[in-house]
Amino acid sequence: MEQTTAAAEKSVRPSRSLSPGEQEYISQRKRIVLESLSSLGINCTEDSVPHIALLGSGGGERAAIGLIGSLYQMEKDGLLDPLLYLGGVSGSTWAMAFLYSDPQWSVGMDRVMSTLLGPGVELEEALAWLSKQAEDENFSLTDIWAVMVSAGIMKQLDLRHLSEEAKRNATNPYPVYCALEKNCFSHGPTEGQWFELTPHEAGFTELGVFVQTSLLGSKFKNGELQEEKPEMDMVKLQGLLGSALADEEMIVDYMSDWLKAPGAINFAAAEYNHRYQSIQRLIGLTRNTVRHPDSLDELNNLQKLLEDTDKANREAAARSASRSVEDPTFFQPMSESLHSKMETWDEGLQEGRFKVCVMSLIQKVFSLVVNWEWGTTNNFLHQYQNSSVPHCLHHNESFHLIDAGLLVNVPFPSFLGDRRDIDLLIVPDYSAGEMFESLTDARDYAAKVNHPFPEIDNKTIEEDRDFPKGCYVFEGKEKEPTIVFLPLFNRDNCKDAAEVKAQMEEFSTFQRGYSPEKIKSLLEIAKENMRNNKETLLREINKAVLRRRER
């Protein structure tokens, strides 16, 4: 009997219900929620504990810092313990990984702040992690991105594994990290796109197929474990979950205008753009792992050298506009010129550990950029006999997990429907792009998979898009959750629409790591948003209790 149980635990679990481990955690967490509601003066009984989740949006470092600021203020106001769940996509998952490295984070947010504003990780330590990852058969750009995000932005290398949290008590809200499967996102059905990871299980939300989180990355065939592989650590997980640049359409959005001439975005143009954007981003993140002023000066020199090269390439393209469109080889020498300039810069460096470390990192990037491969993971649905599994998952030995924000920039999909049965969703939104887009994307997604979603007033969206209020409440009815939506930049902290736009540009998604001053400023903005809307949150929490009681 024990052997049968152990084998079942290492097989694919097809189910629309929560894992036994999550159910047990939530049962324990409800006791904490009940106590916290009592301390807030909200009358609640064991059978009317509301299901409340806070959902962190994408938005790179802006989202990561913003989420930490929001949660900090919620703890100070007694509003953190009423949360049953904490979900995230993209940049918010960086903050979640950072927070959950401390088993007691939700009762000690002051400790979190001191780490966030601390010195961070040395470049040598980051490279040691990367060298070990390079030995893996699925080594990809995700690993490069992961170590620079973890070390350069979140100031730590967290080597623990997500599954280790399954053994913890319920001090913190239950975490749900979200990703996309790249092939299904591009070509497959909606049901094969959304992927979630918790301490207990990882799998496809709408398909209802999961494996133990510790086995994600192991080799399966027809639902049975064939070869157990080591679980990815939290460093790699951060890179995987926040890899918006893994999507070719996203990187095209960040192409220079001179690469966007009709017909000019051929393979060589894309390759050039991949190389240039990757190296520039890498230099920006590397700054956060370098201490010595001379080394920082060398990185400045490299950045200037590449910017000058890019300028010369733009001028060459302008002089030969027709050829750049007609000749598919036109951009190839431009890609090669980047590598040549890197070598020139390297030759001018003084011998020493900085030269060895930086060139090792850059060479690893160049070897991977051309193929633009991200998030390669062994596919636990390979040849799995289930009619709901789409062709692209059934036949391939690996799949590619990427940034969930490319589909919906708030993790709504994991919290809609009966599975987690949510009453109230608190959504501090740190997204770039059009205001309310994450709400309308979620509404469209819900319609496709037949999940209830509250009514969104289109007139309000149109009128407030450029200059939003600090808080919106979209009331749920019957099985629809209520949504409290909190834009980061709004009428309470900006004087007009122009200032909202300027603030978003100041804290833009794709830029070098924020300075300590920018981090402190953004933290205060996020805290203030929560302070300003404390009474609204208390009111909606109380309504969620009443609603649960009436069921």
Coordinates of C-alpha atoms in Angstrom, one line a residue, residues 5-538:
T5 CA 0.8 5.7 -2.4
A6 CA 4.4 6.8 -3.1
A7 CA 4.0 6.0 -6.8
A8 CA 0.8 8.0 -7.1
E9 CA 2.5 11.0 -5.4
K10 CA 5.1 10.9 -8.2
S11 CA 2.6 10.7 -11.0
V12 CA 0.6 13.4 -12.8
R13 CA -2.5 14.3 -10.8
P14 CA -5.5 15.1 -13.0
S15 CA -8.0 17.1 -10.8
R16 CA -10.0 20.3 -10.6
S17 CA -9.6 20.4 -6.8
L18 CA -6.8 21.8 -4.7
S19 CA -4.0 19.6 -3.6
P20 CA -4.4 18.0 -0.2
G21 CA -1.3 20.0 1.0
E22 CA -2.9 23.3 0.0
Q23 CA -6.2 22.4 1.6
E24 CA -4.5 21.7 4.9
Y25 CA -2.5 24.9 4.8
I26 CA -5.6 27.0 4.0
S27 CA -7.4 25.3 6.9
Q28 CA -4.6 26.4 9.3
R29 CA -4.4 29.8 7.7
K30 CA -8.1 30.5 8.4
R31 CA -7.4 30.4 12.1
I32 CA -5.0 33.3 11.7
V33 CA -7.4 35.1 9.4
L34 CA -10.2 34.7 12.1
E35 CA -8.0 36.1 14.8
S36 CA -7.0 39.1 12.7
L37 CA -10.6 39.9 11.8
S38 CA -11.5 39.9 15.5
S39 CA -8.7 42.3 16.2
L40 CA -10.1 44.6 13.5
G41 CA -13.5 44.6 15.1
I42 CA -15.1 42.5 12.4
N43 CA -17.5 39.8 13.6
C44 CA -16.7 36.5 12.0
T45 CA -17.2 32.8 12.8
E46 CA -15.2 29.8 11.7
D47 CA -17.6 29.0 8.9
S48 CA -17.7 32.5 7.5
V49 CA -14.0 33.2 7.1
P50 CA -13.8 35.0 3.8
H51 CA -11.4 33.9 1.0
I52 CA -9.3 37.0 0.4
A53 CA -6.3 37.2 -2.0
L54 CA -3.9 40.0 -2.8
L55 CA -2.8 39.8 -6.4
G56 CA 0.5 41.5 -7.4
S57 CA 0.8 42.7 -11.0
G58 CA 3.7 42.7 -13.4
G59 CA 5.9 45.7 -14.0
G60 CA 9.6 44.6 -13.4
E61 CA 11.4 46.3 -10.5
R62 CA 8.6 48.8 -10.2
A63 CA 6.1 46.0 -9.4
A64 CA 8.6 44.2 -7.0
I65 CA 9.3 47.3 -5.0
G66 CA 5.7 48.4 -5.1
L67 CA 4.3 45.1 -3.8
I68 CA 6.8 45.2 -0.9
G69 CA 5.7 48.7 0.0
S70 CA 2.0 47.8 -0.2
L71 CA 2.4 44.7 2.0
Y72 CA 4.5 46.7 4.5
Q73 CA 1.7 49.2 5.0
M74 CA -0.9 46.5 5.2
E75 CA 1.0 44.8 8.0
K76 CA 1.2 48.1 9.9
D77 CA -2.6 48.6 9.5
G78 CA -3.5 45.0 10.5
L79 CA -4.7 44.2 7.0
L80 CA -2.1 41.6 6.0
D81 CA -3.2 38.7 8.2
P82 CA -6.8 38.7 6.7
L83 CA -5.2 37.5 3.5
L84 CA -5.6 33.8 2.7
Y85 CA -3.5 34.0 -0.5
L86 CA -0.8 36.1 -2.2
G87 CA -0.5 35.7 -5.9
G88 CA 1.8 37.2 -8.4
V89 CA 3.1 37.5 -12.0
S90 CA 6.3 38.8 -13.4
G91 CA 8.0 41.5 -11.2
S92 CA 5.6 40.8 -8.3
T93 CA 6.9 37.2 -8.2
W94 CA 10.4 38.6 -7.6
A95 CA 9.1 40.3 -4.5
M96 CA 7.3 37.1 -3.4
A97 CA 10.4 35.0 -3.7
F98 CA 12.3 37.6 -1.8
L99 CA 9.7 37.8 1.0
Y100 CA 9.2 34.1 1.4
S101 CA 12.9 33.5 2.0
D102 CA 12.0 34.6 5.5
P103 CA 9.5 32.1 7.0
Q104 CA 8.2 34.9 9.3
W105 CA 8.2 37.7 6.8
S106 CA 4.6 38.8 7.3
V107 CA 5.2 39.5 11.0
G108 CA 8.6 41.3 10.4
M109 CA 8.4 43.6 7.4
D110 CA 11.0 45.9 9.0
R111 CA 13.6 43.2 8.4
V112 CA 12.5 42.9 4.8
M113 CA 13.1 46.6 4.3
S114 CA 16.7 46.5 5.6
T115 CA 17.6 43.7 3.2
L116 CA 16.0 45.4 0.2
L117 CA 18.1 48.6 0.9
G118 CA 21.3 46.6 1.7
P119 CA 24.4 46.1 -0.4
G120 CA 23.3 43.0 -2.4
V121 CA 25.4 40.2 -4.0
E122 CA 28.9 40.3 -5.3
L123 CA 29.4 39.6 -9.0
E124 CA 31.7 36.6 -8.3
E125 CA 29.0 34.9 -6.2
A126 CA 26.5 35.5 -9.1
L127 CA 28.8 34.0 -11.6
A128 CA 29.5 30.9 -9.4
W129 CA 25.8 30.2 -9.5
L130 CA 25.7 30.7 -13.2
S131 CA 28.6 28.4 -13.9
K132 CA 26.9 25.6 -12.0
Q133 CA 23.6 26.2 -14.0
A134 CA 25.5 26.1 -17.3
E135 CA 26.1 22.4 -16.7
D136 CA 22.4 21.7 -17.0
E137 CA 21.0 20.4 -20.3
N138 CA 18.2 23.0 -20.2
F139 CA 20.5 26.0 -19.6
S140 CA 19.0 29.0 -21.3
L141 CA 18.7 32.8 -21.2
T142 CA 16.4 32.4 -18.3
D143 CA 19.4 31.4 -16.2
I144 CA 21.3 34.6 -17.2
W145 CA 18.2 36.8 -16.5
A146 CA 17.5 35.0 -13.3
V147 CA 20.9 35.6 -11.6
M148 CA 21.0 39.2 -12.6
V149 CA 17.4 39.9 -11.3
S150 CA 18.0 38.0 -8.1
A151 CA 21.5 39.4 -7.4
G152 CA 21.1 42.8 -9.1
I153 CA 17.6 43.8 -8.1
M154 CA 16.4 41.7 -5.2
K155 CA 19.9 41.8 -3.5
Q156 CA 20.1 38.0 -2.7
L157 CA 20.8 34.6 -4.2
D158 CA 18.0 32.5 -2.7
L159 CA 19.1 28.8 -3.2
R160 CA 16.2 27.2 -1.4
H161 CA 13.4 25.4 -3.3
L162 CA 9.7 26.4 -3.5
S163 CA 8.6 22.9 -2.3
E164 CA 10.4 23.4 1.0
E165 CA 7.7 25.9 1.9
A166 CA 5.2 23.0 2.0
K167 CA 6.6 22.1 5.5
R168 CA 6.0 25.6 7.0
N169 CA 3.2 26.6 9.3
A170 CA 0.6 29.1 8.1
T171 CA 2.2 32.3 9.3
N172 CA 2.1 33.8 5.8
P173 CA -0.5 33.9 3.1
Y174 CA -0.3 30.9 0.8
P175 CA 1.8 31.8 -2.3
V176 CA 0.8 31.2 -5.9
Y177 CA 3.3 32.0 -8.6
C178 CA 2.1 32.2 -12.2
A179 CA 3.7 31.7 -15.6
L180 CA 2.7 30.9 -19.2
E181 CA 3.6 28.0 -21.5
K182 CA 5.1 29.7 -24.5
N183 CA 4.0 27.3 -27.3
C184 CA 0.4 27.2 -26.2
F185 CA 0.5 31.0 -25.7
S186 CA 1.6 31.4 -29.3
H187 CA -0.3 28.7 -31.0
G188 CA -2.4 26.6 -28.7
P189 CA -5.7 26.7 -26.9
T190 CA -6.4 29.0 -24.0
E191 CA -6.6 26.1 -21.6
G192 CA -3.0 25.2 -22.2
Q193 CA -1.6 28.6 -21.5
W194 CA -1.8 29.5 -17.8
F195 CA 0.6 27.7 -15.4
E196 CA 0.8 28.0 -11.7
L197 CA 3.3 27.0 -9.0
T198 CA 2.7 26.6 -5.3
P199 CA 4.7 25.0 -2.5
H200 CA 2.8 21.7 -3.1
E201 CA 2.0 21.5 -6.8
A202 CA 2.8 23.0 -10.2
G203 CA 0.6 22.6 -13.3
F204 CA -1.9 23.9 -15.8
T205 CA -4.7 25.8 -14.1
E206 CA -7.4 25.3 -16.7
L207 CA -6.4 21.8 -17.8
G208 CA -6.4 20.6 -14.2
V209 CA -3.1 18.6 -14.4
F210 CA -0.4 18.9 -11.8
V211 CA 2.7 17.4 -10.4
Q212 CA 4.5 17.8 -7.1
T213 CA 6.5 21.0 -7.3
S214 CA 9.6 19.2 -6.4
L215 CA 9.2 17.2 -9.6
L216 CA 8.8 20.1 -12.0
G217 CA 11.8 19.6 -14.4
S218 CA 11.9 15.9 -14.0
K219 CA 11.3 13.6 -17.0
F220 CA 7.9 12.0 -17.4
K221 CA 6.2 9.7 -19.9
N222 CA 2.5 9.0 -20.0
G223 CA 2.1 10.6 -16.6
E224 CA 4.7 8.5 -14.9
L225 CA 8.0 9.6 -13.5
Q226 CA 10.9 8.3 -15.6
E227 CA 13.9 10.2 -14.3
E228 CA 13.9 12.5 -11.2
K229 CA 15.8 15.7 -11.7
P230 CA 16.8 18.4 -9.1
E231 CA 14.2 21.0 -8.5
M232 CA 15.0 24.5 -9.7
D233 CA 16.0 26.9 -7.0
M234 CA 14.3 30.2 -6.3
V235 CA 17.0 32.1 -8.2
K236 CA 16.0 30.4 -11.5
L237 CA 12.3 30.6 -10.6
Q238 CA 12.5 34.4 -10.4
G239 CA 14.1 34.5 -13.9
L240 CA 11.5 32.2 -15.4
L241 CA 8.5 34.0 -13.9
G242 CA 9.7 37.5 -14.9
S243 CA 11.0 36.9 -18.4
A244 CA 8.8 39.2 -20.6
L245 CA 11.7 39.6 -23.0
A246 CA 11.4 35.9 -23.8
D247 CA 8.5 36.7 -26.1
E248 CA 9.5 37.8 -29.6
E249 CA 6.6 40.2 -30.0
M250 CA 7.5 41.9 -26.8
I251 CA 11.1 42.4 -27.9
V252 CA 9.9 43.9 -31.1
D253 CA 8.0 46.5 -29.1
Y254 CA 11.3 47.6 -27.7
M255 CA 13.1 47.7 -31.0
S256 CA 14.5 51.0 -32.1
D257 CA 12.2 52.7 -34.7
W258 CA 14.8 52.3 -37.4
L259 CA 14.5 48.5 -37.2
K260 CA 10.7 48.7 -37.7
A261 CA 10.6 49.7 -41.3
P262 CA 8.1 47.5 -43.3
G263 CA 9.8 44.3 -44.2
A264 CA 13.0 45.1 -42.2
I265 CA 12.2 42.9 -39.2
N266 CA 13.9 39.9 -40.7
F267 CA 15.9 37.3 -38.7
A268 CA 19.1 39.3 -38.8
A269 CA 17.3 42.5 -37.6
A270 CA 15.8 40.5 -34.7
E271 CA 19.2 39.0 -33.9
Y272 CA 20.8 42.4 -33.9
N273 CA 18.1 43.7 -31.6
H274 CA 18.3 40.7 -29.3
R275 CA 22.0 41.2 -28.9
Y276 CA 21.9 44.9 -28.3
Q277 CA 19.0 44.9 -25.9
S278 CA 20.4 41.9 -23.9
I279 CA 23.8 43.3 -23.5
Q280 CA 22.6 46.8 -22.5
R281 CA 20.2 45.3 -20.0
L282 CA 22.9 43.0 -18.7
I283 CA 25.3 45.9 -18.2
G284 CA 22.6 47.8 -16.2
L285 CA 22.0 44.8 -13.9
T286 CA 25.7 44.1 -13.5
R287 CA 26.2 47.5 -12.0
N288 CA 24.2 46.4 -9.0
T289 CA 26.7 43.6 -8.3
V290 CA 29.9 45.8 -8.7
R291 CA 31.3 47.9 -5.9
H292 CA 34.6 49.4 -7.1
P293 CA 34.4 52.8 -8.8
D294 CA 37.0 51.9 -11.4
S295 CA 34.9 48.9 -12.4
L296 CA 31.8 51.0 -12.7
D297 CA 33.7 53.4 -14.9
E298 CA 34.7 50.5 -17.2
L299 CA 31.0 49.5 -17.5
N300 CA 30.1 53.2 -18.3
N301 CA 32.8 53.1 -21.1
L302 CA 31.3 49.8 -22.5
Q303 CA 27.8 51.2 -22.5
K304 CA 29.0 54.4 -24.3
L305 CA 30.9 52.3 -26.8
L306 CA 27.8 50.2 -27.6
E307 CA 25.6 53.3 -27.8
D308 CA 28.0 54.9 -30.3
T309 CA 28.0 51.6 -32.3
D310 CA 24.2 51.5 -32.4
K311 CA 24.1 55.2 -33.5
A312 CA 26.5 54.4 -36.4
N313 CA 24.4 51.4 -37.4
R314 CA 21.3 53.6 -37.4
E315 CA 23.0 56.1 -39.6
A316 CA 24.1 53.3 -42.0
A317 CA 20.5 52.0 -42.1
A318 CA 19.2 55.5 -43.0
R319 CA 21.7 55.8 -45.8
S320 CA 20.7 52.4 -47.2
A321 CA 17.0 52.3 -46.4
S322 CA 16.0 50.3 -49.5
R323 CA 18.7 47.7 -49.1
S324 CA 17.9 47.2 -45.4
V325 CA 14.4 46.2 -46.5
E326 CA 15.4 44.0 -49.5
D327 CA 18.6 42.4 -48.3
P328 CA 18.1 39.8 -45.5
T329 CA 21.9 39.9 -44.8
F330 CA 22.0 43.7 -44.3
F331 CA 21.9 43.6 -40.4
Q332 CA 24.3 40.7 -40.0
P333 CA 27.5 42.8 -39.9
M334 CA 25.8 45.1 -37.4
S335 CA 25.3 42.1 -35.1
E336 CA 28.9 41.1 -35.6
S337 CA 30.0 44.7 -34.8
L338 CA 28.6 44.4 -31.3
H339 CA 30.8 41.4 -30.6
S340 CA 33.8 43.2 -32.1
K341 CA 33.3 46.2 -29.9
M342 CA 33.0 44.0 -26.8
E343 CA 36.3 42.3 -27.7
T344 CA 38.0 45.8 -28.2
W345 CA 36.7 46.9 -24.8
D346 CA 37.9 43.6 -23.2
E347 CA 41.4 44.1 -24.6
G348 CA 41.7 47.5 -22.9
L349 CA 40.8 46.2 -19.5
Q350 CA 43.4 45.6 -16.8
E351 CA 44.0 42.0 -16.0
G352 CA 42.1 41.0 -12.8
R353 CA 39.0 39.4 -11.5
F354 CA 36.6 42.1 -12.9
K355 CA 37.8 41.3 -16.4
V356 CA 37.5 37.6 -15.9
C357 CA 34.0 37.8 -14.3
V358 CA 32.4 40.2 -16.7
M359 CA 33.7 38.6 -19.9
S360 CA 32.7 35.2 -18.7
L361 CA 29.1 36.5 -18.2
I362 CA 29.0 38.3 -21.5
Q363 CA 30.3 35.3 -23.5
K364 CA 27.6 33.2 -22.0
V365 CA 25.0 35.7 -23.1
F366 CA 26.3 35.8 -26.7
S367 CA 26.2 32.1 -27.0
L368 CA 22.5 32.0 -26.1
V369 CA 21.0 35.1 -27.6
V370 CA 20.9 33.9 -31.2
N371 CA 18.6 31.1 -30.4
W372 CA 16.6 33.2 -28.0
E373 CA 15.6 30.2 -25.9
W374 CA 14.0 30.8 -22.5
G375 CA 12.4 28.7 -19.8
T376 CA 13.2 25.3 -21.2
T377 CA 11.7 22.7 -18.8
N378 CA 11.1 18.9 -19.1
N379 CA 7.4 18.4 -19.9
F380 CA 5.5 16.2 -17.4
L381 CA 2.7 15.9 -19.9
H382 CA 4.8 14.2 -22.6
Q383 CA 2.7 11.5 -24.2
Y384 CA 0.2 11.8 -21.3
Q385 CA -3.0 10.0 -22.3
N386 CA -5.7 12.6 -21.6
S387 CA -7.9 14.1 -24.3
S388 CA -7.8 17.6 -22.7
V389 CA -4.1 17.9 -23.2
P390 CA -3.3 19.9 -26.4
H391 CA -1.1 18.5 -29.1
C392 CA 1.8 20.9 -28.4
L393 CA 2.1 19.6 -24.8
H394 CA 1.4 15.9 -25.6
H395 CA 4.1 15.4 -28.2
N396 CA 7.0 17.6 -27.0
E397 CA 9.5 16.4 -24.4
S398 CA 10.0 19.9 -23.1
F399 CA 8.0 23.1 -22.7
H400 CA 8.9 26.7 -22.2
L401 CA 7.7 28.6 -19.2
I402 CA 7.7 32.4 -19.5
D403 CA 6.3 35.6 -18.0
A404 CA 2.5 35.3 -17.4
G405 CA 2.1 39.1 -17.7
L406 CA 2.3 38.6 -21.5
L407 CA -1.3 37.2 -21.3
V408 CA -2.8 38.9 -18.2
N409 CA -0.6 41.2 -16.1
V410 CA -2.3 40.3 -12.9
P411 CA -2.7 36.6 -11.7
F412 CA -6.5 36.6 -12.0
P413 CA -6.7 33.2 -13.8
S414 CA -5.5 31.3 -10.8
F415 CA -8.1 32.9 -8.6
L416 CA -11.3 32.7 -10.7
G417 CA -13.9 30.0 -10.5
D418 CA -14.8 27.5 -7.8
R419 CA -11.3 26.0 -7.2
R420 CA -10.1 28.6 -4.7
D421 CA -13.6 30.1 -4.3
I422 CA -12.4 33.7 -3.8
D423 CA -14.7 36.4 -2.2
L424 CA -12.4 39.4 -2.5
L425 CA -9.4 40.2 -4.7
I426 CA -7.2 43.1 -3.6
V427 CA -5.2 44.3 -6.7
P428 CA -2.5 46.9 -6.3
D429 CA -1.7 47.5 -10.0
Y430 CA 1.9 48.4 -10.9
S431 CA 1.5 47.7 -14.6
A432 CA 2.8 49.8 -17.5
G433 CA 0.7 50.3 -20.6
E434 CA -2.9 51.3 -20.7
M435 CA -4.6 51.7 -17.3
F436 CA -7.2 49.0 -16.6
E437 CA -5.8 46.7 -19.4
S438 CA -5.1 43.9 -16.9
L439 CA -8.8 44.1 -15.8
T440 CA -10.2 43.9 -19.3
D441 CA -7.7 41.2 -20.3
A442 CA -8.9 39.2 -17.2
R443 CA -12.5 39.8 -18.1
D444 CA -11.8 38.4 -21.6
Y445 CA -9.9 35.4 -20.3
A446 CA -12.8 34.6 -17.8
A447 CA -15.3 34.7 -20.7
K448 CA -13.2 32.2 -22.7
V449 CA -12.9 29.7 -19.9
N450 CA -16.4 30.3 -18.5
H451 CA -15.5 31.8 -15.1
P452 CA -17.6 34.4 -13.4
F453 CA -16.1 37.9 -13.4
P454 CA -17.6 41.2 -12.0
E455 CA -19.0 43.8 -14.3
I456 CA -16.4 46.4 -15.4
D457 CA -17.9 49.8 -16.3
N458 CA -16.5 50.7 -19.7
K459 CA -17.5 54.3 -19.3
T460 CA -15.4 54.6 -16.2
I461 CA -12.4 53.0 -17.9
E462 CA -12.6 55.3 -20.8
E463 CA -13.0 58.5 -18.7
D464 CA -10.3 57.6 -16.2
R465 CA -7.7 55.8 -18.3
D466 CA -5.1 58.6 -18.4
F467 CA -5.8 60.0 -14.9
P468 CA -7.2 57.2 -12.6
K469 CA -8.5 57.5 -9.1
G470 CA -6.6 55.9 -6.3
C471 CA -9.1 53.1 -5.8
Y472 CA -12.0 51.4 -7.6
V473 CA -14.4 48.7 -6.3
F474 CA -15.9 46.3 -8.8
E475 CA -18.7 44.6 -6.9
G476 CA -19.1 40.8 -7.3
K477 CA -22.5 39.2 -7.3
E478 CA -23.2 35.5 -6.5
K479 CA -20.1 33.6 -7.5
E480 CA -18.1 36.6 -8.9
P481 CA -15.4 37.9 -6.6
T482 CA -15.3 41.6 -5.7
I483 CA -12.2 43.4 -6.9
V484 CA -10.6 46.4 -5.2
F485 CA -8.3 47.9 -7.8
L486 CA -5.5 50.3 -6.7
P487 CA -3.5 52.0 -9.5
L488 CA 0.0 52.9 -8.4
F489 CA 0.1 56.4 -9.9
N490 CA -3.2 58.2 -9.5
R491 CA -5.1 61.4 -8.6
D492 CA -4.0 61.2 -5.0
N493 CA -0.2 61.4 -5.8
C494 CA -0.2 63.1 -9.2
K495 CA -1.6 66.5 -10.1
D496 CA -2.6 65.6 -13.6
A497 CA -2.4 63.0 -16.4
A498 CA 0.9 64.3 -17.5
E499 CA 2.4 63.6 -14.1
V500 CA 1.1 60.1 -14.1
K501 CA 2.8 59.5 -17.4
A502 CA 6.0 61.2 -16.2
Q503 CA 6.1 59.0 -13.1
M504 CA 5.6 55.9 -15.1
E505 CA 8.5 56.9 -17.3
E506 CA 10.7 57.7 -14.2
F507 CA 10.0 54.2 -12.9
S508 CA 9.9 52.4 -16.3
T509 CA 10.0 48.6 -16.6
F510 CA 13.1 48.2 -18.7
Q511 CA 15.9 50.2 -17.2
R512 CA 19.0 49.6 -15.0
G513 CA 18.4 48.8 -11.4
Y514 CA 16.9 51.5 -9.2
S515 CA 19.1 53.6 -7.0
P516 CA 18.5 53.5 -3.2
E517 CA 16.8 56.9 -3.5
K518 CA 14.4 55.6 -6.2
I519 CA 13.6 52.5 -4.2
K520 CA 12.7 54.6 -1.1
S521 CA 10.6 57.0 -3.1
L522 CA 8.6 54.1 -4.7
L523 CA 8.1 52.4 -1.4
E524 CA 6.6 55.5 0.1
I525 CA 4.2 55.9 -2.9
A526 CA 3.0 52.3 -2.5
K527 CA 2.6 52.7 1.3
E528 CA 0.7 55.9 0.9
N529 CA -1.8 54.2 -1.6
M530 CA -2.6 51.6 1.0
R531 CA -2.9 54.2 3.9
N532 CA -5.3 56.3 1.7
N533 CA -7.5 53.3 1.1
K534 CA -7.5 51.6 4.4
E535 CA -11.2 52.3 5.2
T536 CA -12.3 51.0 1.8
L537 CA -10.4 47.8 2.3
L538 CA -11.9 47.4 5.8

